[in-house]
Short mmCIF file of C-alpha atoms and ligand atoms in Angstrom, two decimals:
data_model
loop_
_atom_site.label_atom_id
_atom_site.label_comp_id
_atom_site.label_asym_id
_atom_site.label_seq_id
_atom_site.Cartn_x
_atom_site.Cartn_y
_atom_site.Cartn_z
CA MET A 176 9.16 -5.35 34.24
CA SER A 177 9.10 -6.10 30.55
CA VAL A 178 7.95 -9.44 29.14
CA LEU A 179 10.66 -11.83 27.96
CA TYR A 180 10.68 -12.23 24.19
CA LYS A 181 10.83 -15.89 23.18
CA GLY A 182 10.94 -15.45 19.40
CA ASN A 183 9.04 -17.41 16.76
CA TYR A 184 7.44 -20.75 17.61
CA VAL A 185 8.19 -23.23 14.83
CA GLN A 186 8.10 -27.04 14.86
CA GLY A 187 7.31 -26.99 18.57
CA ARG A 188 10.38 -24.90 19.46
CA TRP A 189 11.00 -21.24 20.28
CA SER A 190 13.81 -19.37 18.56
CA ARG A 191 14.73 -15.70 18.35
CA PRO A 192 15.83 -14.43 14.93
CA SER A 193 19.58 -13.73 15.05
CA LYS A 194 19.12 -10.65 12.88
CA GLY A 195 16.18 -8.51 11.87
CA VAL A 196 14.39 -5.33 12.86
CA GLU A 197 13.82 -4.21 16.43
CA LEU A 198 10.16 -3.84 17.39
CA ILE A 199 9.09 -2.22 20.66
CA SER A 200 5.72 -3.18 22.06
CA GLU A 201 4.36 -0.13 23.85
CA ASP A 202 1.78 0.16 26.60
CA PRO A 203 -0.34 2.85 24.89
CA GLY A 204 -1.70 3.93 28.28
CA ASP A 205 1.73 4.26 29.92
CA LEU A 206 4.47 5.00 27.42
CA LEU A 207 7.29 5.14 29.95
CA VAL A 208 7.12 1.39 30.55
CA PRO A 209 7.28 -0.64 27.29
CA VAL A 210 5.74 -4.11 27.35
CA GLY A 211 8.84 -5.60 25.77
CA LYS A 212 11.27 -5.63 22.84
CA LEU A 213 11.49 -8.01 19.91
CA ILE A 214 13.68 -8.74 16.94
CA VAL A 215 11.54 -9.70 13.96
CA SER A 216 12.36 -10.86 10.47
CA ALA A 217 10.35 -12.07 7.48
CA ASP A 218 12.94 -14.84 7.14
CA GLY A 219 11.04 -16.70 9.86
CA VAL A 220 8.07 -17.25 7.53
CA ALA A 221 9.39 -20.03 5.27
CA PRO A 222 10.51 -22.39 8.08
CA ALA A 223 7.11 -21.92 9.79
CA VAL A 224 5.11 -22.72 6.64
CA GLU A 225 7.38 -25.71 5.92
CA ALA A 226 6.89 -27.04 9.47
CA ALA A 227 3.11 -26.66 9.13
CA ALA A 228 3.18 -28.42 5.74
CA ARG A 229 5.15 -31.36 7.19
CA ALA A 230 2.71 -31.68 10.08
CA PHE A 231 -0.41 -31.51 7.89
CA PRO A 232 -0.71 -35.16 6.72
CA GLY A 233 -0.40 -36.57 10.25
CA TRP A 234 -2.71 -34.04 11.89
CA SER A 235 -5.41 -34.17 9.21
CA ARG A 236 -5.53 -37.99 9.45
CA GLN A 237 -5.96 -38.01 13.22
CA PRO A 238 -9.45 -39.08 14.24
CA LEU A 239 -11.71 -36.14 15.02
CA LYS A 240 -11.90 -37.31 18.63
CA ALA A 241 -8.13 -36.90 19.02
CA ARG A 242 -8.24 -33.36 17.62
CA ILE A 243 -11.12 -32.47 19.93
CA LYS A 244 -9.10 -33.79 22.88
CA LYS A 245 -6.18 -31.50 22.00
CA LEU A 246 -8.51 -28.49 21.75
CA LEU A 247 -9.93 -29.29 25.15
CA ASP A 248 -6.34 -29.44 26.44
CA LEU A 249 -5.87 -25.98 24.91
CA LYS A 250 -8.95 -24.78 26.79
CA LYS A 251 -7.36 -25.94 30.07
CA ALA A 252 -4.08 -24.23 29.19
CA LEU A 253 -5.88 -20.97 28.38
CA VAL A 254 -7.91 -21.08 31.59
CA SER A 255 -4.76 -21.75 33.64
CA ARG A 256 -3.16 -18.53 32.34
CA GLN A 257 -6.35 -16.48 32.12
CA GLU A 258 -5.47 -13.77 34.66
CA SER A 259 -2.06 -12.95 33.17
CA LEU A 260 -3.53 -12.96 29.66
CA ILE A 261 -6.25 -10.51 30.72
CA ARG A 262 -3.68 -8.07 32.15
CA LEU A 263 -1.39 -8.41 29.17
CA THR A 264 -4.28 -7.72 26.77
CA ALA A 265 -5.27 -4.64 28.76
CA GLN A 266 -1.71 -3.38 28.80
CA GLU A 267 -0.61 -4.12 25.23
CA ALA A 268 -3.86 -3.28 23.38
CA GLY A 269 -4.83 -0.44 25.76
CA LYS A 270 -8.08 -2.27 26.33
CA PRO A 271 -9.99 -1.62 29.56
CA LEU A 272 -9.77 -4.45 32.06
CA ALA A 273 -13.47 -5.42 31.94
CA GLU A 274 -13.32 -5.72 28.14
CA SER A 275 -10.03 -7.61 28.25
CA ARG A 276 -11.61 -9.96 30.77
CA ARG A 277 -14.63 -10.55 28.51
CA GLU A 278 -12.35 -11.18 25.54
CA VAL A 279 -10.07 -13.67 27.30
CA GLU A 280 -12.86 -15.48 29.12
CA ARG A 281 -14.58 -15.98 25.76
CA LEU A 282 -11.68 -18.17 24.59
CA ALA A 283 -12.83 -21.20 26.58
CA ALA A 284 -16.42 -20.67 25.41
CA LYS A 285 -15.19 -20.44 21.82
CA ILE A 286 -13.60 -23.89 22.07
CA ASP A 287 -16.80 -25.36 23.55
CA GLU A 288 -18.89 -23.74 20.80
CA MET A 289 -16.61 -25.07 18.08
CA VAL A 290 -16.38 -28.68 19.29
CA GLY A 291 -20.15 -28.56 19.92
CA GLU A 292 -22.44 -26.63 17.62
CA GLY A 293 -19.69 -25.44 15.23
CA LEU A 294 -18.85 -28.95 14.07
CA ARG A 295 -22.48 -29.42 13.03
CA PHE A 296 -21.83 -27.22 9.98
CA VAL A 297 -19.07 -29.47 8.62
CA ARG A 298 -20.55 -32.83 9.50
CA ASP A 299 -20.29 -35.42 6.70
CA PHE A 300 -23.64 -36.62 5.42
CA SER A 301 -24.88 -39.46 3.25
CA VAL A 302 -27.60 -39.62 0.59
CA LYS A 303 -29.17 -42.48 -1.33
CA VAL A 304 -28.60 -41.44 -4.96
CA ALA A 305 -30.25 -44.52 -6.54
CA PRO A 306 -30.67 -48.19 -5.60
CA ARG A 307 -27.16 -49.47 -4.76
CA VAL A 308 -25.66 -46.04 -5.47
CA ASP A 309 -24.62 -44.16 -2.36
CA GLY A 310 -23.45 -40.61 -2.04
CA GLN A 311 -21.56 -38.90 0.72
CA CYS A 312 -20.41 -35.36 1.41
CA ARG A 313 -17.08 -35.37 3.25
CA TYR A 314 -15.54 -32.20 4.65
CA ARG A 315 -11.81 -32.11 4.12
CA PRO A 316 -9.21 -29.75 5.57
CA LEU A 317 -7.50 -27.30 3.22
CA GLY A 318 -3.85 -27.55 4.33
CA VAL A 319 -1.66 -24.85 5.88
CA LEU A 320 -3.72 -21.82 6.90
CA ALA A 321 -2.20 -18.40 7.61
CA VAL A 322 -3.97 -16.59 10.44
CA ILE A 323 -3.32 -12.84 10.57
CA GLY A 324 -4.61 -10.92 13.57
CA PRO A 325 -5.45 -7.31 14.51
CA PHE A 326 -4.44 -5.44 17.67
CA ASN A 327 -7.88 -4.66 19.08
CA PHE A 328 -9.00 -8.23 19.78
CA PRO A 329 -5.52 -9.76 19.97
CA ALA A 330 -6.60 -13.02 21.62
CA HIS A 331 -10.15 -13.65 20.51
CA THR A 332 -10.03 -12.90 16.78
CA PRO A 333 -7.00 -15.14 16.12
CA ALA A 334 -8.58 -17.85 18.27
CA SER A 335 -11.79 -17.59 16.29
CA HIS A 336 -9.76 -18.74 13.24
CA ILE A 337 -7.13 -20.97 14.89
CA VAL A 338 -9.61 -23.15 16.82
CA PRO A 339 -11.85 -24.13 13.85
CA ALA A 340 -8.78 -24.46 11.60
CA LEU A 341 -7.10 -27.00 13.89
CA LEU A 342 -10.36 -28.76 14.70
CA THR A 343 -11.09 -29.45 11.03
CA GLY A 344 -7.58 -30.86 10.48
CA ASN A 345 -5.59 -27.93 9.09
CA THR A 346 -2.25 -26.73 10.38
CA VAL A 347 -1.62 -23.09 11.16
CA VAL A 348 0.94 -20.28 10.93
CA PHE A 349 -0.19 -17.34 13.05
CA LYS A 350 1.09 -13.78 12.75
CA PRO A 351 -0.19 -11.48 15.50
CA SER A 352 -0.43 -7.71 15.15
CA GLU A 353 2.85 -5.85 15.58
CA TYR A 354 1.08 -3.84 18.32
CA THR A 355 0.21 -6.93 20.37
CA PRO A 356 3.04 -9.43 19.84
CA PHE A 357 3.19 -10.52 23.47
CA VAL A 358 -0.49 -11.46 23.56
CA GLY A 359 0.35 -13.52 20.46
CA GLN A 360 3.28 -15.08 22.30
CA ALA A 361 1.04 -15.92 25.29
CA MET A 362 -1.47 -17.59 22.96
CA ALA A 363 1.34 -19.66 21.44
CA GLU A 364 2.53 -20.61 24.94
CA ALA A 365 -0.95 -21.98 25.68
CA LEU A 366 -0.89 -24.01 22.44
CA ASP A 367 2.56 -25.27 23.39
CA GLN A 368 1.32 -26.25 26.87
CA ALA A 369 -1.61 -28.14 25.30
CA GLY A 370 0.95 -30.36 23.53
CA PHE A 371 -0.13 -30.29 19.91
CA PRO A 372 2.19 -32.36 17.66
CA ALA A 373 5.20 -30.29 16.53
CA GLY A 374 4.45 -28.09 13.52
CA VAL A 375 0.65 -28.22 13.83
CA PHE A 376 0.66 -24.67 15.20
CA ASN A 377 3.39 -22.11 14.48
CA LEU A 378 3.87 -18.44 15.34
CA VAL A 379 5.81 -15.81 13.40
CA GLN A 380 6.22 -12.31 14.80
CA GLY A 381 6.46 -9.09 12.82
CA GLY A 382 4.66 -6.33 10.98
CA ALA A 383 2.91 -5.97 7.63
CA ASP A 384 6.06 -7.07 5.73
CA VAL A 385 6.02 -10.41 7.58
CA GLY A 386 2.29 -10.72 6.83
CA GLN A 387 2.99 -10.04 3.14
CA ARG A 388 5.73 -12.70 3.06
CA LEU A 389 3.37 -15.16 4.77
CA VAL A 390 0.46 -14.73 2.35
CA ALA A 391 2.87 -14.84 -0.61
CA HIS A 392 4.28 -18.23 0.43
CA PRO A 393 3.27 -20.90 -2.11
CA GLY A 394 2.67 -23.44 0.67
CA ILE A 395 -0.35 -21.54 2.04
CA ALA A 396 -3.79 -22.98 1.23
CA GLY A 397 -5.80 -20.22 2.88
CA VAL A 398 -5.59 -16.86 4.62
CA LEU A 399 -7.87 -16.21 7.58
CA PHE A 400 -7.51 -12.49 8.05
CA THR A 401 -8.93 -10.01 10.54
CA GLY A 402 -7.95 -6.37 10.17
CA SER A 403 -8.51 -3.21 8.18
CA THR A 404 -10.18 -3.22 4.79
CA ALA A 405 -7.04 -1.60 3.30
CA ALA A 406 -4.81 -4.49 4.41
CA GLY A 407 -7.49 -7.01 3.40
CA GLN A 408 -7.64 -5.48 -0.07
CA ALA A 409 -3.84 -5.63 -0.34
CA ILE A 410 -4.02 -9.35 0.48
CA ARG A 411 -6.79 -9.87 -2.07
CA LYS A 412 -4.67 -8.14 -4.74
CA ALA A 413 -1.65 -10.25 -3.86
CA MET A 414 -3.86 -13.33 -4.42
CA LEU A 415 -5.17 -12.41 -7.88
CA GLU A 416 -2.81 -14.89 -9.52
CA ARG A 417 -3.51 -17.57 -6.90
CA PRO A 418 -7.25 -18.20 -6.99
CA ARG A 419 -6.82 -21.54 -5.22
CA VAL A 420 -5.95 -19.82 -1.94
CA ASN A 421 -9.06 -19.58 0.22
CA LEU A 422 -9.61 -16.11 1.69
CA ALA A 423 -11.79 -15.49 4.73
CA MET A 424 -11.65 -11.80 5.54
CA GLU A 425 -13.14 -10.03 8.55
CA MET A 426 -12.56 -6.32 8.00
CA GLY A 427 -13.62 -2.79 8.93
CA GLY A 428 -16.94 -1.17 9.78
CA LYS A 429 -18.80 2.15 9.84
CA ASN A 430 -21.77 0.97 11.85
CA ALA A 431 -24.99 2.76 12.58
CA ALA A 432 -27.51 2.73 15.38
CA LEU A 433 -31.00 3.63 14.14
CA VAL A 434 -33.13 5.31 16.77
CA LEU A 435 -36.74 5.18 15.59
CA ALA A 436 -39.54 7.48 16.72
CA ASP A 437 -40.95 4.90 19.17
CA ALA A 438 -37.60 3.94 20.77
CA ASP A 439 -36.88 3.82 24.49
CA LEU A 440 -34.58 6.83 24.29
CA GLU A 441 -32.74 6.29 27.58
CA LEU A 442 -31.94 2.71 26.59
CA ALA A 443 -30.88 3.78 23.10
CA ALA A 444 -28.69 6.59 24.46
CA ARG A 445 -26.81 4.37 26.92
CA GLU A 446 -26.36 1.38 24.59
CA THR A 447 -25.20 3.67 21.79
CA ALA A 448 -22.77 5.69 23.91
CA LEU A 449 -21.18 2.48 25.16
CA SER A 450 -20.96 1.07 21.63
CA ALA A 451 -19.38 4.27 20.32
CA PHE A 452 -16.82 4.98 23.02
CA SER A 453 -15.86 1.85 24.95
CA MET A 454 -12.33 0.88 23.96
CA ALA A 455 -12.08 4.40 22.49
CA GLY A 456 -14.12 3.30 19.48
CA GLN A 457 -11.42 0.85 18.36
CA ARG A 458 -13.74 -1.98 17.44
CA CYS A 459 -14.88 -3.17 14.05
CA ASN A 460 -18.42 -3.17 15.47
CA ALA A 461 -18.26 0.24 17.19
CA THR A 462 -21.15 2.62 16.55
CA SER A 463 -19.81 5.51 14.51
CA ARG A 464 -23.14 6.81 13.20
CA VAL A 465 -26.37 7.41 15.09
CA ILE A 466 -29.34 7.93 12.80
CA VAL A 467 -32.22 9.44 14.76
CA HIS A 468 -35.81 10.14 13.75
CA ARG A 469 -36.32 13.92 13.58
CA GLY A 470 -39.24 13.73 16.06
CA VAL A 471 -37.00 12.47 18.88
CA ILE A 472 -33.59 13.88 18.04
CA LYS A 473 -33.66 16.63 20.65
CA PRO A 474 -34.49 14.48 23.71
CA PHE A 475 -32.24 11.70 22.37
CA LEU A 476 -29.26 14.03 22.07
CA GLU A 477 -29.73 15.30 25.63
CA LYS A 478 -29.69 11.75 26.99
CA PHE A 479 -26.87 10.66 24.68
CA LEU A 480 -24.58 13.54 25.67
CA CYS A 481 -25.31 12.82 29.36
CA ALA A 482 -24.34 9.17 28.83
CA VAL A 483 -21.15 10.21 27.00
CA ASP A 484 -20.30 12.48 29.91
CA ARG A 485 -20.41 9.48 32.26
CA ILE A 486 -17.85 7.50 30.21
CA LYS A 487 -14.90 6.94 32.50
CA ILE A 488 -11.61 7.57 30.72
CA GLY A 489 -8.43 6.20 32.25
CA TYR A 490 -5.58 3.73 32.37
CA PRO A 491 -6.94 0.40 31.08
CA LEU A 492 -5.67 -1.60 34.05
CA GLU A 493 -7.67 0.46 36.51
CA GLU A 494 -11.09 -0.89 37.44
CA ALA A 495 -14.25 0.71 35.98
CA VAL A 496 -12.44 2.42 33.10
CA VAL A 497 -14.57 2.30 29.94
CA MET A 498 -12.39 4.24 27.53
CA GLY A 499 -8.63 3.77 27.44
CA PRO A 500 -6.13 5.32 25.02
CA LEU A 501 -5.81 4.89 21.27
CA VAL A 502 -3.26 2.29 20.27
CA SER A 503 -0.55 4.47 18.73
CA HIS A 504 0.74 7.88 17.78
CA GLU A 505 -0.52 7.23 14.21
CA ALA A 506 -4.01 6.43 15.52
CA VAL A 507 -4.09 9.77 17.38
CA ALA A 508 -2.96 11.64 14.24
CA LYS A 509 -5.66 9.87 12.20
CA PHE A 510 -8.33 10.77 14.79
CA GLN A 511 -7.24 14.42 14.72
CA ARG A 512 -7.32 14.43 10.91
CA TYR A 513 -10.95 13.27 10.94
CA MET A 514 -11.84 15.88 13.58
CA ARG A 515 -10.63 18.56 11.14
CA LEU A 516 -12.40 16.89 8.20
CA ALA A 517 -15.73 16.79 10.09
CA GLU A 518 -15.64 20.57 10.46
CA GLU A 519 -14.40 21.22 6.93
CA GLU A 520 -17.12 18.96 5.52
CA GLY A 521 -19.92 20.80 7.27
CA PHE A 522 -20.66 18.82 10.44
CA GLU A 523 -21.51 20.69 13.61
CA THR A 524 -19.22 19.86 16.52
CA LEU A 525 -21.16 19.01 19.68
CA LEU A 526 -18.16 17.55 21.51
CA SER A 527 -14.71 18.08 20.10
CA GLY A 528 -12.29 15.17 20.29
CA LYS A 529 -8.99 16.31 21.73
CA ALA A 530 -5.62 14.61 22.07
CA LEU A 531 -4.59 14.75 25.72
CA GLY A 532 -1.12 13.18 25.54
CA ARG A 533 -1.49 11.95 29.11
CA TRP A 534 -4.06 10.89 31.69
CA GLU A 535 -3.27 11.94 35.23
CA LYS A 536 0.33 10.88 35.80
CA ARG A 537 0.63 8.61 32.80
CA LYS A 538 1.86 9.61 29.36
CA GLY A 539 -0.16 7.85 26.67
CA TYR A 540 -2.29 8.11 23.55
CA TYR A 541 -5.33 9.44 25.38
CA VAL A 542 -8.05 11.37 23.53
CA THR A 543 -11.54 12.56 24.46
CA PRO A 544 -14.87 11.49 22.90
CA ALA A 545 -16.20 13.44 19.93
CA VAL A 546 -19.80 13.94 18.78
CA HIS A 547 -20.78 15.64 15.52
CA LEU A 548 -24.21 16.52 14.18
CA CYS A 549 -25.64 16.50 10.68
CA GLU A 550 -29.11 18.05 10.61
CA ASN A 551 -29.46 17.91 6.84
CA PRO A 552 -28.09 14.60 5.52
CA SER A 553 -28.61 15.58 1.89
CA LYS A 554 -25.93 18.27 2.34
CA ASN A 555 -22.50 16.68 2.73
CA ARG A 556 -23.11 13.37 0.97
CA GLY A 557 -19.98 11.48 -0.06
CA SER A 558 -17.69 13.27 2.41
CA HIS A 559 -14.66 11.46 3.83
CA TYR A 560 -15.76 11.88 7.44
CA ARG A 561 -19.16 10.48 6.61
CA LEU A 562 -18.01 7.36 4.74
CA GLU A 563 -14.63 6.26 6.14
CA GLU A 564 -13.74 4.18 9.20
CA ILE A 565 -12.09 6.45 11.78
CA PHE A 566 -11.40 3.76 14.42
CA GLY A 567 -11.52 6.25 17.25
CA PRO A 568 -14.04 7.65 19.76
CA ASP A 569 -16.31 9.58 17.42
CA ALA A 570 -20.06 9.43 16.79
CA ALA A 571 -21.83 11.33 14.01
CA VAL A 572 -25.52 11.95 14.70
CA TYR A 573 -27.83 12.25 11.66
CA ARG A 574 -31.36 13.61 11.67
CA ALA A 575 -33.58 11.34 9.54
CA ARG A 576 -37.00 12.26 8.11
CA ASP A 577 -38.44 8.75 8.43
CA ASP A 578 -37.51 5.06 8.61
CA GLN A 579 -36.89 4.96 4.88
CA GLU A 580 -34.28 7.70 5.05
CA ALA A 581 -32.73 6.02 8.11
CA VAL A 582 -32.26 2.82 6.07
CA ALA A 583 -30.81 4.77 3.13
CA LEU A 584 -28.30 6.45 5.46
CA ASN A 585 -27.40 3.10 7.03
CA ASN A 586 -26.71 1.65 3.59
CA GLU A 587 -24.79 4.59 2.09
CA VAL A 588 -21.36 3.61 3.45
CA PRO A 589 -19.01 1.16 1.73
CA TYR A 590 -19.03 -1.05 4.84
CA GLY A 591 -21.71 -3.51 5.92
CA LEU A 592 -20.88 -5.03 9.28
CA ILE A 593 -23.65 -4.37 11.81
CA THR A 594 -26.71 -2.20 12.47
CA ALA A 595 -28.52 -1.62 15.77
CA VAL A 596 -32.21 -0.71 15.64
CA PHE A 597 -33.93 0.85 18.64
CA THR A 598 -37.70 0.49 18.52
CA ARG A 599 -40.51 -0.91 20.63
CA SER A 600 -42.14 -2.46 17.58
CA SER A 601 -41.14 -5.94 16.36
CA SER A 602 -42.78 -5.46 12.99
CA ARG A 603 -40.99 -2.14 12.47
CA PHE A 604 -37.72 -3.85 13.38
CA GLU A 605 -38.40 -6.72 10.96
CA LYS A 606 -39.06 -4.27 8.11
CA ILE A 607 -35.77 -2.50 8.75
CA ALA A 608 -33.80 -5.72 9.35
CA SER A 609 -34.72 -6.89 5.86
CA ALA A 610 -33.89 -3.52 4.25
CA VAL A 611 -30.46 -2.83 5.73
CA ASP A 612 -27.50 -4.38 3.91
CA THR A 613 -25.37 -5.33 6.92
CA GLY A 614 -24.31 -8.83 7.98
CA MET A 615 -25.70 -8.46 11.50
CA VAL A 616 -28.73 -6.57 12.84
CA ASN A 617 -29.48 -6.06 16.55
CA MET A 618 -32.81 -5.03 18.06
CA ASN A 619 -32.45 -2.82 21.16
CA ARG A 620 -28.78 -3.82 21.70
CA GLY A 621 -25.82 -1.67 20.76
CA THR A 622 -23.64 -2.65 17.80
CA ILE A 623 -20.88 -4.04 20.04
CA PHE A 624 -23.02 -6.96 21.20
CA SER A 625 -23.03 -10.25 19.33
CA SER A 626 -23.29 -13.94 20.09
CA GLY A 627 -20.57 -16.51 19.42
CA ARG A 628 -23.37 -18.94 18.56
CA LEU A 629 -24.30 -16.96 15.44
CA PRO A 630 -22.30 -15.97 12.35
CA PHE A 631 -20.07 -12.90 12.80
CA GLY A 632 -19.27 -11.07 9.58
CA GLY A 633 -20.22 -8.31 7.22
CA THR A 634 -21.06 -7.48 3.63
CA LYS A 635 -19.38 -5.07 1.18
CA ALA A 636 -15.97 -3.83 2.41
CA SER A 637 -16.48 -5.48 5.81
CA GLY A 638 -16.07 -9.08 4.76
CA SER A 639 -15.89 -11.81 2.17
CA PHE A 640 -19.22 -13.55 2.84
CA LYS A 641 -17.34 -16.08 4.92
CA PRO A 642 -18.36 -15.06 8.42
CA ALA A 643 -16.53 -16.13 11.55
CA GLY A 644 -18.47 -16.97 14.70
CA ILE A 645 -20.28 -20.27 14.69
CA LEU A 646 -19.89 -20.73 10.93
CA SER A 647 -16.08 -20.45 10.91
CA PRO A 648 -15.50 -24.23 10.40
CA LEU A 649 -17.12 -23.76 6.98
CA TYR A 650 -14.23 -21.70 5.63
CA CYS A 651 -11.65 -24.11 7.06
CA ALA A 652 -12.89 -27.12 5.09
CA TYR A 653 -14.19 -27.95 1.64
CA PRO A 654 -17.02 -30.35 0.90
CA ALA A 655 -15.98 -33.26 -1.33
CA ALA A 656 -18.72 -35.37 -3.00
CA ILE A 657 -18.12 -39.12 -2.90
CA LEU A 658 -20.27 -41.39 -5.09
CA LYS A 659 -20.14 -45.19 -4.68
CA ASP A 660 -21.83 -47.28 -7.37
CA ARG A 661 -22.15 -50.93 -6.36
CA ARG A 662 -24.16 -52.10 -9.42
CA SER A 663 -22.68 -54.68 -11.82
CA LEU A 664 -22.27 -53.86 -15.52
CA ALA A 665 -25.43 -55.86 -16.27
CA GLU A 666 -27.46 -53.69 -13.95
CA ARG A 667 -26.51 -50.48 -15.79
CA SER A 668 -27.80 -49.13 -19.09
CA LEU A 669 -24.64 -47.67 -20.57
CA PRO A 670 -25.00 -46.30 -24.14
CA LEU A 671 -21.70 -47.91 -25.15
P1 NAD B 183 -4.41 -3.72 10.22
O1 NAD B 183 -5.09 -4.01 8.95
O2 NAD B 183 -3.54 -2.54 10.31
O3 NAD B 183 -3.50 -4.97 10.66
C1 NAD B 183 -4.07 -6.26 10.82
C2 NAD B 183 -3.00 -7.30 10.57
O4 NAD B 183 -2.68 -7.35 9.18
C3 NAD B 183 -1.69 -7.04 11.30
O5 NAD B 183 -1.21 -8.26 11.80
C4 NAD B 183 -0.79 -6.48 10.21
O6 NAD B 183 0.57 -6.67 10.45
C5 NAD B 183 -1.27 -7.28 9.01
N1 NAD B 183 -1.05 -6.68 7.69
C6 NAD B 183 -1.13 -5.37 7.36
N2 NAD B 183 -0.94 -5.23 6.03
C7 NAD B 183 -0.76 -6.48 5.53
C8 NAD B 183 -0.52 -7.00 4.21
N3 NAD B 183 -0.44 -6.20 3.15
N4 NAD B 183 -0.38 -8.32 4.05
C9 NAD B 183 -0.48 -9.16 5.12
N5 NAD B 183 -0.69 -8.72 6.39
C10 NAD B 183 -0.84 -7.40 6.58
O7 NAD B 183 -5.57 -3.68 11.34
P2 NAD B 183 -5.46 -3.28 12.87
O8 NAD B 183 -5.21 -1.82 12.98
O9 NAD B 183 -4.58 -4.22 13.60
O10 NAD B 183 -6.96 -3.60 13.35
C11 NAD B 183 -8.01 -2.71 13.20
C12 NAD B 183 -8.83 -3.03 11.96
O11 NAD B 183 -9.32 -4.35 12.02
C13 NAD B 183 -10.07 -2.14 11.86
O12 NAD B 183 -10.27 -1.80 10.52
C14 NAD B 183 -11.19 -3.05 12.38
O13 NAD B 183 -12.47 -2.68 11.92
C15 NAD B 183 -10.73 -4.39 11.86
N6 NAD B 183 -11.27 -5.49 12.65
C16 NAD B 183 -12.27 -6.25 12.09
C17 NAD B 183 -12.86 -7.28 12.82
C18 NAD B 183 -13.97 -8.10 12.23
O14 NAD B 183 -14.28 -9.16 12.78
N7 NAD B 183 -14.59 -7.67 11.15
C19 NAD B 183 -12.41 -7.55 14.12
C20 NAD B 183 -11.38 -6.76 14.65
C21 NAD B 183 -10.82 -5.74 13.90
#
C-alpha cells in the first residue's frame, strides 16, 4: 500500500499543491510497488520561507531551556515512530535494514549530543577586558536556514542540520531529496508531533528546481546542504552575489583505505569490503580506492576478494542484506559508464560490475560489486575513473611502492573526506594522519565509521570547512562581541 502524500508543511499545517509536477517515489528494490505519488511545485517555497521568517523573532527569543525542551519532545516523537521510519528508509532509499536501523536510531543520540556536548561550542563567554570594562561573546542565531538533504541518509543528514539549527534559535525550511520525499514527510510529522510553534519548522517537497528556488529566496540567511559536489557548486555559484548567506556544505568523496605493509590483512580486507560495498557504495564516506603496499598486495587481494564474495546482495527489507540496489535508473547508467571508463583508461578488471535489473523475483536497480586493479599508478594518472565519485559498488585497488606513494595517491583526488589507515604501528599511523589532506582519518576502521561526538566533514571538494557532527552548532550561529565600559569620563584618557 502506498504512503499517503500530505503535501508541504508550512506554518504548522499540511497542504498539497493544487497544481504542479507529479513525482513518483519508487522503491528501488521493488519497482512494481511505488512508495507513493506526490504533486510538487516551487511555488510552495515562498510561503514556507515567509512562515519561517515570521516565526524567527519569537523562537530566537525563547530561553534556551524552552528550545531544549522542544528538542527533547522531538526525540520522543522520533522514538515513537522509529520502526516505521526504519522500514520507510529501507524501502525508499534502498538501504539495507540494518543500516536503516542504525541511521534512524542515531536520531535520538544526535539530539542528546547536541543539547549536551554540542552546545558547549556555542556557549557565551565573558572576559575582563580592563578594570570596569567587561567583554562578552554571545552566539546569535542567523535567521531562516534552508536545509537541503540527499537520498542516501534521508533522515540523519537533515537531522544533523535541523537539530542544531533549531537549538541555536534559527527557523528552518527543509527540502528532502526527490528520491526520499516520504522519509522527509515522516521527519516533518515527528516535528509536528513535538509541537514546535507554527512556522519554526517547515517542509517543502520537490526536486532540484525547488531547491534552486529555496536558495534563491532573499529571506534565507543560510543554506545547510548535504549532497553532491556538483549541486553544492551550483548553490555556491548562485550565492556569488549574496555573500551574507552562510553556506555549510557537506559534499562528495573519493575515499581511500591505505593498507600498510604491517597491517592485519584479514581485518583490513573485511573492513574495506564492507566500507566499499555496503549500501552499494552509495555513501559519501564509502571506500572507493584501496591503496596497498606492494609487499602485501597479493595476500590482501585474496582476502579482499573472499570478503567481497560474502557480501549478501538482496532486497533491503530482508534481514542480513548488506548490499541493496542503486537508487535509480540514472545511477545504474552512471555505474555502467564508469565500468567502461575503467577498462578504457587501463585498469584491470578483477570483478566486473553488472546491472542485473532484478534480484530473485523483484525488479529493481540491482548491480553487482566491481573491483579494478592498477599495478602501476604512474600510468593512468588524471583519468576520470581514478578521480571522480562513482557513488556505486566499485573499489579500485592501487599497488603502492611505500607509505609516501600511498599518501600521494590518497591526496591526488579533488575530494578530501576521509582516509582509513590499516597498520599495527601507532607512530606510522600518526605520520600518515598528518600527511593526508582529508577531514577525517581512521586507524584500523573502515571509512564508513565515524563518531557523532567528533566533527564530520571534508576538505577540498568534499566540504566548506564547516563540518557537521558535534561542531554543527558553530555554523548555525555567529559570535557577537559585546563590550561594556562602566568607567566615567573622568576615569578615561580620551585624546579629545
Ligand atoms: P544531489 O546533489 O543529487 O541532491 C542533493 C539535494 O540537493 C537534493 O535534495 C536535490 O534536490 C538538491 N539539489 C540538486 N541540485 C540543486 C541546486 N542546484 N540547488 C539546490 N538544491 C539542489 O545528491 P544525492 O544524489 O541526493 O546524494 C548523494 C551525494 O551526496 C553524493 O555525492 C554523496 O557523496 C553526498 N553526500 C555527502 C554527505 C556528507 O556528509 N559529506 C552525506 C551524504 C551524501
